[in-house]
Coordinates of C-alpha atoms in Angstrom, one line a residue:
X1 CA 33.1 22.5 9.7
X2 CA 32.2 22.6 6.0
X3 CA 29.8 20.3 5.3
X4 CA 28.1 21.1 9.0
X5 CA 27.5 24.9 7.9
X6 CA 26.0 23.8 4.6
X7 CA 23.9 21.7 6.4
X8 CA 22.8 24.1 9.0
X9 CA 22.3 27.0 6.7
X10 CA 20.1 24.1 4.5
X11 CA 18.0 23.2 7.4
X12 CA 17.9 26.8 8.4
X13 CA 16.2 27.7 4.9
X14 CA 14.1 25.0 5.1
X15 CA 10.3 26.2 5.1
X16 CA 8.8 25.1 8.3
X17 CA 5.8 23.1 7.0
X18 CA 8.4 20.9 5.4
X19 CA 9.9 20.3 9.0
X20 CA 6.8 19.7 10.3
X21 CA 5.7 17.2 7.9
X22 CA 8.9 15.2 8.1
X23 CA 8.8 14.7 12.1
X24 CA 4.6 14.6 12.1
X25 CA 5.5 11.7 9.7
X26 CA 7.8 9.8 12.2
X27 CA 5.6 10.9 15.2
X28 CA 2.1 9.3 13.5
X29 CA 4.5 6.4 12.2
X30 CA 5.6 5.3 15.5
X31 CA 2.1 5.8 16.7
X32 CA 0.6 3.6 14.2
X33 CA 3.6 0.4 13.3
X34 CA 5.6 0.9 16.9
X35 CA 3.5 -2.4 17.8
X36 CA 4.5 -4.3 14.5
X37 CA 8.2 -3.1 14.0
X38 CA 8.5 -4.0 18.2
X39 CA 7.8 -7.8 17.7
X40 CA 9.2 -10.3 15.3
X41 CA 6.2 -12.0 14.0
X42 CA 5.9 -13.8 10.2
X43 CA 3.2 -14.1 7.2
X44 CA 3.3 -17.0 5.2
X45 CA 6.0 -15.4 2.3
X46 CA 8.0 -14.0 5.7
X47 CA 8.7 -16.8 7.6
X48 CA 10.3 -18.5 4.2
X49 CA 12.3 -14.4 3.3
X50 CA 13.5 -14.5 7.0
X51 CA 17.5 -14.4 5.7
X52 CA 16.8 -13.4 1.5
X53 CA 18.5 -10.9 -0.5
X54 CA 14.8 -10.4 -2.0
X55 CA 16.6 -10.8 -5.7
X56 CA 12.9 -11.3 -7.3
X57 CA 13.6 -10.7 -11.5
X58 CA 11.6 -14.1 -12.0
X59 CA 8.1 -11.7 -10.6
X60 CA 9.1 -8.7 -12.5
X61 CA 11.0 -7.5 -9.6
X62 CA 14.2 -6.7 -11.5
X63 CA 15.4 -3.8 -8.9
X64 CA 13.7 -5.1 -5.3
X65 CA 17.0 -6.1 -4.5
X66 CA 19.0 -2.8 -4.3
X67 CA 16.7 -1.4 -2.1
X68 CA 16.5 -4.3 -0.3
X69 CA 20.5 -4.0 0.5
X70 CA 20.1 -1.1 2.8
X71 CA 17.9 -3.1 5.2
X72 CA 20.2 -5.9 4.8
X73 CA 19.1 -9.3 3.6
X74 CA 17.7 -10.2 7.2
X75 CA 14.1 -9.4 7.9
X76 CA 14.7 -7.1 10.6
X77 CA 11.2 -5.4 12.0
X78 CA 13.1 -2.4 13.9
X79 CA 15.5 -1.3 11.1
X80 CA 12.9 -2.0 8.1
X81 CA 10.0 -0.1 10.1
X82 CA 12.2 3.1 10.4
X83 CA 13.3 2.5 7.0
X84 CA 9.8 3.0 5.8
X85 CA 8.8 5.5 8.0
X86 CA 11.7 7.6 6.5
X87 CA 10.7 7.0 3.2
X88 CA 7.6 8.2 3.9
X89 CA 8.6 11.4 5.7
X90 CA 10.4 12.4 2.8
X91 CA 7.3 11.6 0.6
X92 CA 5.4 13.8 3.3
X93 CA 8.2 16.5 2.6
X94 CA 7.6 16.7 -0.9
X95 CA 4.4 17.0 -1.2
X96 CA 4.0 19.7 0.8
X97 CA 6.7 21.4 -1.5
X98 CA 5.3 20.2 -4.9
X99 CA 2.3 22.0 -3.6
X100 CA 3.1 24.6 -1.3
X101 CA 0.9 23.4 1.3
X102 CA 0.8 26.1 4.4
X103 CA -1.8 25.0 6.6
X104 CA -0.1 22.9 9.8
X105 CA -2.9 21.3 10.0
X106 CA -3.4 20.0 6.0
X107 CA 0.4 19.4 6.5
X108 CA 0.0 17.1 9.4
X109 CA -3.1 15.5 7.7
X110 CA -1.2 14.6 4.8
X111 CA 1.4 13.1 6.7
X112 CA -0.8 10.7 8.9
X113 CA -2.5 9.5 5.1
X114 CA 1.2 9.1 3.9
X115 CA 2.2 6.6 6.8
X116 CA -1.4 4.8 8.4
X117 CA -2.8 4.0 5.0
X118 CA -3.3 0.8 5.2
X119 CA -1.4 -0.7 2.5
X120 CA 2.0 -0.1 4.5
X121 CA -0.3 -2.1 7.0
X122 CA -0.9 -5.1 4.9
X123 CA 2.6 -5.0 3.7
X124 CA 4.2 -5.1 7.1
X125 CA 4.2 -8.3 7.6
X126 CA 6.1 -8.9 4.7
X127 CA 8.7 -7.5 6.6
X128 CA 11.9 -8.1 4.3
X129 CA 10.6 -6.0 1.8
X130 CA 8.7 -3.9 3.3
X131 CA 11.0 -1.0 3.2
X132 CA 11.8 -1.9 -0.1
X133 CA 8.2 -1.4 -1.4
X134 CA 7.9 2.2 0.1
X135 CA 11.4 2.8 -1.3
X136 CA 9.4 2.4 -4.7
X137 CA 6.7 4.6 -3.6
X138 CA 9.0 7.7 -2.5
X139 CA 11.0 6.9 -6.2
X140 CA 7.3 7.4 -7.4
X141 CA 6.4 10.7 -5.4
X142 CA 10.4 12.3 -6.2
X143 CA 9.4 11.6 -10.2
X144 CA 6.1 12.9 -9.5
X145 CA 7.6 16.5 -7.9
X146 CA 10.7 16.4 -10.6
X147 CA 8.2 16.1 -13.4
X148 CA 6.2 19.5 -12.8
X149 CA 9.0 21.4 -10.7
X150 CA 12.0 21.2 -12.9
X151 CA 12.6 22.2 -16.9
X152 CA 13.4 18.6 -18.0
X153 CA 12.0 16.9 -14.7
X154 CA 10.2 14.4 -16.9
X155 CA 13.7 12.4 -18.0
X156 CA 14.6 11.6 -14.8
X157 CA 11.4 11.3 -13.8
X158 CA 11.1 8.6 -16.4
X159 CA 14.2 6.6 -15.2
X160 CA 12.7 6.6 -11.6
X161 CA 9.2 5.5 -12.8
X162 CA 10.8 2.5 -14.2
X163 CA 12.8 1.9 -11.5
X164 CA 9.8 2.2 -8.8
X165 CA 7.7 -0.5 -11.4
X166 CA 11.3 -2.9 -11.0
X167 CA 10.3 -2.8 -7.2
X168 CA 6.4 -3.5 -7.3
X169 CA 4.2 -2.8 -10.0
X170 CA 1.8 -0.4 -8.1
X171 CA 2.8 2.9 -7.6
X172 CA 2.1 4.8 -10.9
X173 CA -1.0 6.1 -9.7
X174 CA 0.5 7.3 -6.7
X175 CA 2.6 9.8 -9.0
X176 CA 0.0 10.4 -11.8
X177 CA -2.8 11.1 -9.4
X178 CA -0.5 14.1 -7.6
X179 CA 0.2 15.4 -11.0
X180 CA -3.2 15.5 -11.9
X181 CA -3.9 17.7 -9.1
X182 CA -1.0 19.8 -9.4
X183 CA -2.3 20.2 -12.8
X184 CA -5.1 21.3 -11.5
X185 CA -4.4 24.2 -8.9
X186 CA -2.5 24.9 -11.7
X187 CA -5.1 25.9 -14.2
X188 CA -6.9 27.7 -11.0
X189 CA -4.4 30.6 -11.5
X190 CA -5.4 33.7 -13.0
X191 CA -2.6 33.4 -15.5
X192 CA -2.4 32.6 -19.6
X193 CA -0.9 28.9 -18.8
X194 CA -3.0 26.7 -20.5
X195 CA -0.7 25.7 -23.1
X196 CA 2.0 25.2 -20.4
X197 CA -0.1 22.6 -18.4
X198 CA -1.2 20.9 -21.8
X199 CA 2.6 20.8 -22.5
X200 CA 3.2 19.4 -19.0
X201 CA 0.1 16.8 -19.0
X202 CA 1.4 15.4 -22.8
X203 CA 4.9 15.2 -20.9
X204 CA 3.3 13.3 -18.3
X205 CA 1.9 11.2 -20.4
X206 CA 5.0 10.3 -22.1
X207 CA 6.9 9.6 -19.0
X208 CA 4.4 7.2 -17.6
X209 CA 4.6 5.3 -21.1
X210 CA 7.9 5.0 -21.5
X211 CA 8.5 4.3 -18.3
X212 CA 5.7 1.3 -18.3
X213 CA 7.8 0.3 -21.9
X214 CA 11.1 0.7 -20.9
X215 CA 10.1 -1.6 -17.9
X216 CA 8.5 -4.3 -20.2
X217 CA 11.9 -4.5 -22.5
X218 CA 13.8 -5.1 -19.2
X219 CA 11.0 -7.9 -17.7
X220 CA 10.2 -9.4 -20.9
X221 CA 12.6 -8.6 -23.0
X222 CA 16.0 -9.3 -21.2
X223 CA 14.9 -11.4 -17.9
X224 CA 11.2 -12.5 -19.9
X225 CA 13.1 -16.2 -19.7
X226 CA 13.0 -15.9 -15.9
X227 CA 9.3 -14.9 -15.7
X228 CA 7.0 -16.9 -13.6
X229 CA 3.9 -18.1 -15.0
X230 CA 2.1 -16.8 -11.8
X231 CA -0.6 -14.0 -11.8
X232 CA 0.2 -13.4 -15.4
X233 CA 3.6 -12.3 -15.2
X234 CA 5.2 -14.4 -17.7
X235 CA 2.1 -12.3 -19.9
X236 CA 2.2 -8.4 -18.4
X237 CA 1.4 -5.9 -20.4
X238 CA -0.6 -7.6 -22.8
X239 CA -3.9 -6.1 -22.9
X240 CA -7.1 -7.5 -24.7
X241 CA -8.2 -4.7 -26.4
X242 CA -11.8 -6.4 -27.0
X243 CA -12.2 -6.2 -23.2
X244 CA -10.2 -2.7 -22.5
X245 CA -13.9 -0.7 -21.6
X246 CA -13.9 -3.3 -19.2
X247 CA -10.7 -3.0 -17.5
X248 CA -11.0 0.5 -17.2
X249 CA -14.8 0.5 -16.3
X250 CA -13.4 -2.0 -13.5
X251 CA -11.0 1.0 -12.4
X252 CA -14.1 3.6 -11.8
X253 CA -16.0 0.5 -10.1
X254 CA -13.1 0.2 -8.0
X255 CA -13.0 3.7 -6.5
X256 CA -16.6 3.9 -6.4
X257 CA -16.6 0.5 -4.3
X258 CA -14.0 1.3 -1.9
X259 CA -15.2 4.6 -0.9
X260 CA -18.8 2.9 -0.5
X261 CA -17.5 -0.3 1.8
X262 CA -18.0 -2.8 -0.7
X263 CA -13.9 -3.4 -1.4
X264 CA -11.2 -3.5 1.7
X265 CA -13.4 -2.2 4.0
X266 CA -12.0 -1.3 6.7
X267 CA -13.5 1.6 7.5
X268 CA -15.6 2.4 10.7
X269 CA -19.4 1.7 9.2
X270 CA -20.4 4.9 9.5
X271 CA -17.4 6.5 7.1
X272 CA -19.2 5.4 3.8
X273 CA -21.7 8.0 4.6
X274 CA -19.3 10.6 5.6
X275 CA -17.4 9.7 1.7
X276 CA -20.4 10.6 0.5
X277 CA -20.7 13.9 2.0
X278 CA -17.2 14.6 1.8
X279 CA -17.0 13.5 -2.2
X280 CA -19.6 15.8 -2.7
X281 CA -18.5 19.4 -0.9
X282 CA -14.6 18.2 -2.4
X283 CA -16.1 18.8 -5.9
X284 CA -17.7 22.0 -4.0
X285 CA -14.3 23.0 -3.2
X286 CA -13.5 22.7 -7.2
X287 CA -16.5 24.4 -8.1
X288 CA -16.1 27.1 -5.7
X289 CA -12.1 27.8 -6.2
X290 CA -13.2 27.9 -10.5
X291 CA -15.7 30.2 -10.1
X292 CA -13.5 32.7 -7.6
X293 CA -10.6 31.8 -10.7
X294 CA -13.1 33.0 -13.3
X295 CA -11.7 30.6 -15.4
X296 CA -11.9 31.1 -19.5
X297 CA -13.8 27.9 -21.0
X298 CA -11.1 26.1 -22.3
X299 CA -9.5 25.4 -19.0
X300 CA -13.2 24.9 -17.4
X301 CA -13.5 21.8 -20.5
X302 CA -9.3 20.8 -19.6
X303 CA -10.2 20.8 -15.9
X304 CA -13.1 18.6 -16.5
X305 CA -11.1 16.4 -18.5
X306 CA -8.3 16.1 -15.8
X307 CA -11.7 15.5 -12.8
X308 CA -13.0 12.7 -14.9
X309 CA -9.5 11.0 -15.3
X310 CA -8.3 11.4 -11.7
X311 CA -10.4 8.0 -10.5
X312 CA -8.6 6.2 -13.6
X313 CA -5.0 7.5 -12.4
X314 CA -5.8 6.7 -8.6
X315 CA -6.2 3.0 -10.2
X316 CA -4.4 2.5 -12.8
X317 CA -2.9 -0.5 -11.0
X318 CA -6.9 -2.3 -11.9
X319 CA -5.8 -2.2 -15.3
X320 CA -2.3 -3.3 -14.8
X321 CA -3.4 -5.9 -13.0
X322 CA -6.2 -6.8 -15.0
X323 CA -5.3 -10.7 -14.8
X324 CA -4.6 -11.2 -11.2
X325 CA -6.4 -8.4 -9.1
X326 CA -6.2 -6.0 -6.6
X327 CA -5.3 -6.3 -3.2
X328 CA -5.3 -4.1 -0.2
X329 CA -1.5 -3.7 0.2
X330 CA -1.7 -2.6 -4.2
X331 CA -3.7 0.5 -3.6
X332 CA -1.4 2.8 -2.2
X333 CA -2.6 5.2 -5.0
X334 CA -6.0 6.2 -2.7
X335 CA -4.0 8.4 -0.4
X336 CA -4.3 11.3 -3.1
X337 CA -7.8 10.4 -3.0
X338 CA -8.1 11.7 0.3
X339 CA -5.0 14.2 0.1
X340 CA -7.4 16.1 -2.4
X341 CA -9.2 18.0 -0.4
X342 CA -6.9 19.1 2.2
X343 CA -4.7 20.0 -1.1
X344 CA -7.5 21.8 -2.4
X345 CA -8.6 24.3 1.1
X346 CA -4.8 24.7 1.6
X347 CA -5.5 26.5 -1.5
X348 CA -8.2 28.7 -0.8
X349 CA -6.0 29.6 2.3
X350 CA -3.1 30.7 0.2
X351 CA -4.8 32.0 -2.7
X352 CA -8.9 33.6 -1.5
X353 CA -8.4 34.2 2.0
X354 CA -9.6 37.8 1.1
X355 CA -12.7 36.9 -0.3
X356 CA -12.9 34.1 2.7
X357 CA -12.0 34.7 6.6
X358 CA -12.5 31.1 8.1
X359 CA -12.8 32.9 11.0
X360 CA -15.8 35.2 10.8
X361 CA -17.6 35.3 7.1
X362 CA -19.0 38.3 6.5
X363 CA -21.8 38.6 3.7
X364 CA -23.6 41.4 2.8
X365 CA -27.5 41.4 2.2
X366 CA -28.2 43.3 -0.7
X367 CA -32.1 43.3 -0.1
X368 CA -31.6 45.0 3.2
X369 CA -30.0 47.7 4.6
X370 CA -27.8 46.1 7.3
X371 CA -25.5 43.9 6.9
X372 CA -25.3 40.8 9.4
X373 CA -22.5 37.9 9.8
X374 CA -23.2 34.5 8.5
X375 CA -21.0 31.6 8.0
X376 CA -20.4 30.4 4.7
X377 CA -20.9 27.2 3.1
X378 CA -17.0 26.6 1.9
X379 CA -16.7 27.3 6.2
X380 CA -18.6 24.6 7.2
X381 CA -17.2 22.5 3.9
X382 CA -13.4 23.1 5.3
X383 CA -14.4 22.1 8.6
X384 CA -16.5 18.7 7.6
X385 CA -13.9 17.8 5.4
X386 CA -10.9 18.2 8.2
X387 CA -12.9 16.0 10.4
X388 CA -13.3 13.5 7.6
X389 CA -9.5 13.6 7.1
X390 CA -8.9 13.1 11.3
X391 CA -11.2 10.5 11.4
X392 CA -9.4 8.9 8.3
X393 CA -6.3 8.4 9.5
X394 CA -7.3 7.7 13.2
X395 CA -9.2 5.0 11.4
X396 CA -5.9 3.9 9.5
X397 CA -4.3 3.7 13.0
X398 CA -7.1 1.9 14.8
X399 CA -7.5 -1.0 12.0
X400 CA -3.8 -1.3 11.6
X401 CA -3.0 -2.1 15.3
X402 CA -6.1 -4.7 14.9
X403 CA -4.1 -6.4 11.9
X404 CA -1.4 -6.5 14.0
X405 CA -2.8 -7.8 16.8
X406 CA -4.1 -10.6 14.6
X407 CA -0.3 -11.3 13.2
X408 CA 0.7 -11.7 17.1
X409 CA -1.8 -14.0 17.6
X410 CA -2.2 -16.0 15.1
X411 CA 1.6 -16.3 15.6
X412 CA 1.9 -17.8 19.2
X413 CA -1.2 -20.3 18.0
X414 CA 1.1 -21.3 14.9
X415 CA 4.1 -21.9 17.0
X416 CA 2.5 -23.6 20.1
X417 CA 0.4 -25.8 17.3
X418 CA 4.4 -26.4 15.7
X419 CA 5.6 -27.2 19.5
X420 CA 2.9 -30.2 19.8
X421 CA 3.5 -31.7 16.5
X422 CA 7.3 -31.9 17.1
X423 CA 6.7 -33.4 20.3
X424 CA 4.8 -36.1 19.2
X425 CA 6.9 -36.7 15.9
X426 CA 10.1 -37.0 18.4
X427 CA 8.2 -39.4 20.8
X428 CA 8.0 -42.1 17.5
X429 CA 9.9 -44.8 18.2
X430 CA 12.6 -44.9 16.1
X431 CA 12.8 -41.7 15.1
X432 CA 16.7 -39.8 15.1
X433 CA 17.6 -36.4 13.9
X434 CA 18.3 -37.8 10.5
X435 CA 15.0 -39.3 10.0
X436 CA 13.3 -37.8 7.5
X437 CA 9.4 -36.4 7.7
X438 CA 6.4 -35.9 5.2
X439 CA 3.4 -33.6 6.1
X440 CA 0.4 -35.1 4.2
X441 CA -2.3 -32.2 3.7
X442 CA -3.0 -28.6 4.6
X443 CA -2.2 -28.4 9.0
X444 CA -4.6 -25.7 11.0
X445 CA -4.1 -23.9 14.1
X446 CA -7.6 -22.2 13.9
X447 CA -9.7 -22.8 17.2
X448 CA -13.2 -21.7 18.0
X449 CA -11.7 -18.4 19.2
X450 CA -10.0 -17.9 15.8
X451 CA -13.3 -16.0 14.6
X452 CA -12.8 -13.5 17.2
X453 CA -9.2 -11.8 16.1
X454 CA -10.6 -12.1 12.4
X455 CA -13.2 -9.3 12.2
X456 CA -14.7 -7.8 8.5
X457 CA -12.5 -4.8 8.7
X458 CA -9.1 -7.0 9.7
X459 CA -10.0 -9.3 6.6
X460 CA -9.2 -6.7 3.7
X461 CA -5.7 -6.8 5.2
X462 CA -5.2 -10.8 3.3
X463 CA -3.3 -12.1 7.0
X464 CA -3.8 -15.7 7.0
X465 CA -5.5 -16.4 10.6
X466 CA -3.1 -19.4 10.6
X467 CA 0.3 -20.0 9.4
X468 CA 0.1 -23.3 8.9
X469 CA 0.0 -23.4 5.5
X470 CA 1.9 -26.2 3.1
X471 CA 4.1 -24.3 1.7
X472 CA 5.7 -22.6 4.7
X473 CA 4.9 -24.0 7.4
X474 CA 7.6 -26.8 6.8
X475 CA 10.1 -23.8 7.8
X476 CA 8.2 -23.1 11.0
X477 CA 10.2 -26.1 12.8
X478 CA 14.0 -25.2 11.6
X479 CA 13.7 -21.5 11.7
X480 CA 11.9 -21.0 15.2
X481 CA 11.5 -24.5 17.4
X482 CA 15.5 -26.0 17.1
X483 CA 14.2 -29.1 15.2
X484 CA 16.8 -30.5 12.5
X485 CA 15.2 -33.0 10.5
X486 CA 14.2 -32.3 6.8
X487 CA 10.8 -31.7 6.2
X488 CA 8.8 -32.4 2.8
X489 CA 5.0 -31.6 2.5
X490 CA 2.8 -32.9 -0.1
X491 CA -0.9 -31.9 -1.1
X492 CA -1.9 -34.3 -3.3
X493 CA -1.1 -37.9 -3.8
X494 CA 2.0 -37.9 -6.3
X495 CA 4.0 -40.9 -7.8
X496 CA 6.5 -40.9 -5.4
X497 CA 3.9 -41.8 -2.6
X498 CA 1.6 -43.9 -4.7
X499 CA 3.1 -46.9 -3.8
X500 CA 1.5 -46.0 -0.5
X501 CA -2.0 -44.7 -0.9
X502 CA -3.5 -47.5 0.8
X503 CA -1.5 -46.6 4.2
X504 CA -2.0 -43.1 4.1
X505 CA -5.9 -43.3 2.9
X506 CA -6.3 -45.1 6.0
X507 CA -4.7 -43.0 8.5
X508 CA -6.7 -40.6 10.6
X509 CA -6.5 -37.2 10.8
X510 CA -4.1 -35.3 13.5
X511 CA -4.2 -35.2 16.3
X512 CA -5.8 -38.5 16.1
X513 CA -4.0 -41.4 17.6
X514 CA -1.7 -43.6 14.6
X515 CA -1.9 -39.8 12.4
X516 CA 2.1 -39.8 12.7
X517 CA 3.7 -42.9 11.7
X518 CA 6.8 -44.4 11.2
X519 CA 6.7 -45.8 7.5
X520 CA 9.9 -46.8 5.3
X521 CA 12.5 -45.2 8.0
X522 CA 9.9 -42.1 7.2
X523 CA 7.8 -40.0 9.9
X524 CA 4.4 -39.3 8.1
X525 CA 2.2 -36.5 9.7
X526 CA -1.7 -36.9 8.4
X527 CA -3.4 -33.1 8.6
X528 CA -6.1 -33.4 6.1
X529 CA -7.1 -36.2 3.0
X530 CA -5.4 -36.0 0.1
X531 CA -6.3 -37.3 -3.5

């Protein structure tokens, strides 16, 4: 009876907009991965994790597989999909108390951005550590509210910075960008803290560091034997300093790109333009909230500072990833992109709803002697920019359930296209379940109708429109069609098979008649030339 009355009387005092953007989290979740977490379909790095304990310390992935534990070691769509979606509800949860956030409607905004970007799309089918990753992210967003809510926040949100880079390097603007802004609103206040927000940006800028160093000793320095020489992870955190402008020009060309459609775009084509608009009342927001703050000109230079570093925080991950690049599923760091401005007219709510009534502006015309009602720009700026935001996520949900679609498919081809070849390859006389079999080049699926289910705004997403790659596809047979034999595969002609170049230069290609053979007590399967 205890521990149920200090529950009760918890949930009891717990503000209402923090209840509302936990369930709107679970509600939009649903709504948006329901499809994905409802099937058991594969990528090409899933179908080879489907039974992995995701230990990963050779990609820098020192702590993926703690997380990984609580979903259990199989890759289980159901479990893992709630598993993320409660993540993110409690990443909803605090950012509506890092920033007080009133409005149900910013509240369930933020919520829908928190759980449809996206990258939780792209990631999904990656399903075994899917809940792992966003476990990172919400290890990210609790350092993030730690750091600027509590005395000596910044230690522990140190240790949980490092521990969100041992589960995938890409969440650190995620948690720098929200401080940024907190920052911000901060400095909006009509009270003497500037020294207290330089205090807390310099101790946000030690936290990042040592958590990016603290994580380097651990990759490099105690498992840097283990590294992988893939992507540059056997060389992280090595930065050329003679091409640094670049790297972090790259970061600004990458926000600017993505908002305009020229990177991941998924967007409906007419969002670009609505960006553009909405870019350009959210720094009419900022100007406006200064202005009504009456702001001294140190903190108008200091928020000018923290404006012009926001982009580079939002992507830090382009210059931590300098070597290898930046995919859809690593730029998690945009949903405080468009968090911003729902952040920023929750706060004319709260703070200048005297000087504002959404409702009904009223202006008076100093020239004239009556006084007449006339809506106000921030009015129709509040409004514009709440569409943008519905329209955002909507288009989060709509592309996502495309993606998806596209995994289904492209599953049934790939295991109907698997079906066939085993068919054949156990029609070859000769052939018993210990006879061994060699795929010889890359197999494809794809048909003429492939082009259909791969649309420009599916394609950010990286889902192969076939499985039937080399390196997993060898898998598809034993893990999902009952077929025991071994299975080697082979891209290139290597020593082992030179002795028979000749036979297998002459082949044909499948599904070409004599494209499986019997050779040496050993089925070959021809699916493209080989050198």
């Amino acid at each position: 009876m205890f521990l149920e009355n200090r529950v009760s009387k918890w949930y009891k005092e717990l503000p209402k907009n923090i209840k509302i953007a936990f369930v709107s989290t679970f509600i939009l979740g649903l709504i948006c991965h329901a499809y994905m977490m409802t099937n058991k379909w594969v990528n090409l790095d899933d179908i080879v994790q489907l039974v992995d304990n995701m230990e990963r310390t050779s990609s820098g992935r020192w702590f993926l597989m703690f997380p990984s534990a609580i979903g259990s070691d199989f890759s289980l769509p159901w479990l893992n999909g709630l598993l993320t979606i409660l993540y993110s509800a409690i990443m909803s949860s605090l950012i509506v108390a890092m920033f007080d956030i009133k409005s149900k409607i910013s509240t369930i905004l933020i919520s829908g951005i928190i759980i449809t970007f996206p990258t939780i799309g792209a990631l999904m089918p990656f399903m075994n550590t899917q809940d792992s990753y966003q476990f990172g992210a919400m290890l990210a967003g609790i350092a993030a509210y730690l750091l600027v809510k509590k005395e000596n926040g910044y230690i522990i949100s140190t240790i949980l910075l490092t521990l969100s880079l041992g589960i995938y390097q890409t969440y650190l603007g995620y948690a720098g960008a929200l401080i940024l802004i907190y920052i911000m609103l901060e400095l909006f206040k009509n009270k003497d803290n500037y020294k207290e927000m330089l205090i807390l940006f310099a101790k946000t800028a030690i936290s990042f560091v040592l958590s990016l160093i603290i994580y380097l000793i651990i990759s490099r320095g105690i498992f840097g034997h283990l590294l992988v020489d893939y992507k540059g992870l056997d060389t992280m955190g090595s930065l050329p300093l003679n091409q640094l402008h670049i790297i972090i020009f790259n970061a600004y060309k990458g926000m600017f790109d993505f908002f305009a459609g020229y990177e991941f775009n998924y967007h409906f084509v007419f969002m670009p333009y609505l960006f553009l608009i909405g870019f350009v009342l959210t720094l009419y927001l900022i100007y406006y909230i200064a202005k009504k703050s009456a702001m001294e000109k140190r903190k108008v230079t200091f928020l000018l500072i923290l404006i012009a570093l926001f982009p580079l925080a939002v992507n830090i991950i382009y210059v931590m990833s300098w070597q290898a690049g930046v995919m859809l599923r690593m730029v998690y760091g945009y949903t405080v992109a468009f968090m911003l401005p729902l952040i920023l007219i929750d706060y004319i709510y709260k703070n200048l709803n005297n000087d504002v009534q959404f409702s009904d502006i009223e202006l008076k015309k100093s020239e004239e002697k009556n006084t007449y009602k006339k809506k106000h720009l921030i009015y129709y700026a509040v409004i514009f920019l709440t569409v943008i935001s519905s329209l955002a996520v909507y288009n989060n949900i709509y592309v996502t359930n495309k993606a998806y679609f596209k995994v289904g498919v492209t599953n049934q081809n790939s295991e109907n296209y698997a079906n066939r070849i085993i068919s054949r390859i156990e029609m070859v006389d000769g052939y018993t379940e210990k006879t061994k079999v060699v795929f010889l080049g890359n197999p494809d699926s794809r048909t003429y109708f492939t082009k259909n289910y791969d649309p420009r705004d599916v394609q950010p997403f990286i889902i192969a429109n076939h499985l039937t790659r080399l390196y997993s596809f060898k898998y598809y047979p034993s893990r999902f069609l009952g077929f025991n034999n071994v299975i080697k595969d082979y891209d290139e002609i290597t020593e082992e098979l030179e002795p028979l170049r000749n036979v297998i230069e002459n082949m044909p290609l499948y599904p070409a008649n004599n494209s499986i053979q019997m050779i040496d007590d050993t089925i070959y399967v021809k699916f493209k030339d080989i050198k």
